[in-house]
Coordinates of N, CA and C in Angstrom, one line a residue:
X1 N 0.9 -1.2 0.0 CA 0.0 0.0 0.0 C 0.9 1.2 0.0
X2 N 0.7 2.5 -0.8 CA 1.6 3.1 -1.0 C 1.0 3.9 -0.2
X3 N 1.8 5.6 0.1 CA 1.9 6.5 1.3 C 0.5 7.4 0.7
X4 N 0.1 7.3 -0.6 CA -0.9 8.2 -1.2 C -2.2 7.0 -0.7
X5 N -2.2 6.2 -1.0 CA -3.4 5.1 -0.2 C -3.7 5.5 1.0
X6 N -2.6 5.6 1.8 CA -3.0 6.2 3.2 C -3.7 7.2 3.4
X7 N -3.0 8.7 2.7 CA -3.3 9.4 2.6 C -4.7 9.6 2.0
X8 N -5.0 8.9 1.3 CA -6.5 9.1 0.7 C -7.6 8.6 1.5
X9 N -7.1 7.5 2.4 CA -7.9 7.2 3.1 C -8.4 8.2 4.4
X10 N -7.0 8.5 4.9 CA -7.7 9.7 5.9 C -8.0 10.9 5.5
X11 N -8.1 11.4 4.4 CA -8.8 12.4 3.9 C -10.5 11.5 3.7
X12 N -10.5 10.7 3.2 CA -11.8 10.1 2.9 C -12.3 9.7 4.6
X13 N -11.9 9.2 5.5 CA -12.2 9.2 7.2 C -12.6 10.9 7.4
X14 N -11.7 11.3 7.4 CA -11.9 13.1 7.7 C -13.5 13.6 7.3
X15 N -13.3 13.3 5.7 CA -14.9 13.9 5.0 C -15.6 13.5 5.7
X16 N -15.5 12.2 5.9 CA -17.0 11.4 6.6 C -17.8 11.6 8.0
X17 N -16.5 11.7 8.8 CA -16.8 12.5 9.9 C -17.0 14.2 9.8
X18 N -16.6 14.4 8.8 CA -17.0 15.6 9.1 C -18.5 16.2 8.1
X19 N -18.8 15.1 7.5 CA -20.4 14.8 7.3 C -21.2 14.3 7.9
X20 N -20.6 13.4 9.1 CA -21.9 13.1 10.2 C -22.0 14.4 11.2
X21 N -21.0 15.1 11.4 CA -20.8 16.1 12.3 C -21.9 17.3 11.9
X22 N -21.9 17.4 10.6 CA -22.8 18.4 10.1 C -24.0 18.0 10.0
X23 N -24.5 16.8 9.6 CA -25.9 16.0 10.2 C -26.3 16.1 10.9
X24 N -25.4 15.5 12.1 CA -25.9 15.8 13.3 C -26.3 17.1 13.9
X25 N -25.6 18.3 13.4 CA -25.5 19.9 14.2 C -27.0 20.5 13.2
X26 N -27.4 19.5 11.9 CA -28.8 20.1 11.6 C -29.5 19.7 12.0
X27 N -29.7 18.5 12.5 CA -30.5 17.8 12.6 C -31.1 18.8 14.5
X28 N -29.8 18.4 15.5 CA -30.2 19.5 16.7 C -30.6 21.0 16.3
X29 N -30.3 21.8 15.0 CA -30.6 22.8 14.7 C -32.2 22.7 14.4
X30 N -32.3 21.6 13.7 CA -33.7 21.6 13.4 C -34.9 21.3 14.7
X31 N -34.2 20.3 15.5 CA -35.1 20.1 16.7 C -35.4 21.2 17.4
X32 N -33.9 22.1 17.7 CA -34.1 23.6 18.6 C -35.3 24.3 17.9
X33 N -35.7 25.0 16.4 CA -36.0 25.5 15.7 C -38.1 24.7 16.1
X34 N -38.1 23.7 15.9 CA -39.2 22.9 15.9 C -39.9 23.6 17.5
X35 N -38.9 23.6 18.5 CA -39.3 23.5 20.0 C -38.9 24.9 20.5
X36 N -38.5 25.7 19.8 CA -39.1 27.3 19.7 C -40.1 27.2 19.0
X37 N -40.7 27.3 18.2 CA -42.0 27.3 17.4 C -43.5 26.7 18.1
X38 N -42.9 25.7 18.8 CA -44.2 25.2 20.0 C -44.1 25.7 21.2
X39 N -43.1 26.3 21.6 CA -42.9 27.6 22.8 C -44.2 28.7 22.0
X40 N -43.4 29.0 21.0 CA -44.2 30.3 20.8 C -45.6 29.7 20.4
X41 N -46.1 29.0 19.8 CA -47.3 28.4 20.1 C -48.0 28.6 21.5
X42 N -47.2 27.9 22.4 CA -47.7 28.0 23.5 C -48.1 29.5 24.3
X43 N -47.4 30.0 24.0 CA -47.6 31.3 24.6 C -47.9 32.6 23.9
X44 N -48.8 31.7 22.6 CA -49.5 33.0 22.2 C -50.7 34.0 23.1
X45 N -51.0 35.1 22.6 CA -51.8 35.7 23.5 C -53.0 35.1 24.0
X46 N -54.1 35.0 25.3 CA -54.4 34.3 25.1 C -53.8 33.2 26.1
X47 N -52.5 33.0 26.6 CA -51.9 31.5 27.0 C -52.0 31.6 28.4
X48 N -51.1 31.8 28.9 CA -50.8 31.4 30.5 C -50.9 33.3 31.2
X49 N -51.5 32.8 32.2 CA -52.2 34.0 33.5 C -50.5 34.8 33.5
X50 N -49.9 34.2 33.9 CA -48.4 35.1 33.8 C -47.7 35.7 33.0
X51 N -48.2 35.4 32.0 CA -47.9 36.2 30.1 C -48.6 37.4 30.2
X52 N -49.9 37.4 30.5 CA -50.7 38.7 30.6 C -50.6 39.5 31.4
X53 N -50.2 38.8 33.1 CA -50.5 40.4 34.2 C -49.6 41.2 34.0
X54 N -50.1 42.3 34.0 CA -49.5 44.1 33.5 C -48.0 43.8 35.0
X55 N -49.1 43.4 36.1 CA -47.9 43.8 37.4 C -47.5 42.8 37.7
X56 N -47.2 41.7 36.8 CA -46.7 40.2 37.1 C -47.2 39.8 38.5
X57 N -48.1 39.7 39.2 CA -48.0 39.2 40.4 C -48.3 39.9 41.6
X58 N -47.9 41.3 41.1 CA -47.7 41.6 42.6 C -49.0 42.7 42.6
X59 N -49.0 42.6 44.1 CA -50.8 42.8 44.5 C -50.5 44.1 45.4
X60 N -48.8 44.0 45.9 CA -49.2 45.4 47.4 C -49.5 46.2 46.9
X61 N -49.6 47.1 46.3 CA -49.9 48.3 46.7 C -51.4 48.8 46.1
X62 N -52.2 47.4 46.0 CA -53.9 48.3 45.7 C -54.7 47.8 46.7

């Protein structure tokens, strides 16, 4: 096996990894993307008592 076989092989190892690497970082890009989108779903107007109050919560002073 000559020194260019090697050579081609860990260039060809390199690509590959560095095609799962990029799969993978869309694939989590795409899940983040999906589960902001059902956040904001969730908390359209309309959603949870704590999204709406003007004074978040607080009651002293009326």
């Amino acid at each position: 096996m000559s020194h260019w076989t090697v050579i081609a092989i860990a260039y060809g190892l390199t690509f590959l990894a560095l095609a799962v690497e990029v799969g993978l970082l869309v694939r989590r890009r795409r899940a983040a993307l999906r589960q902001v989108r059902l956040l904001a779903e969730a908390t359209e107007p309309g959603g949870s008592e704590e999204t709406n109050d003007p004074d978040n919560g607080n009651r002293a002073g009326t």
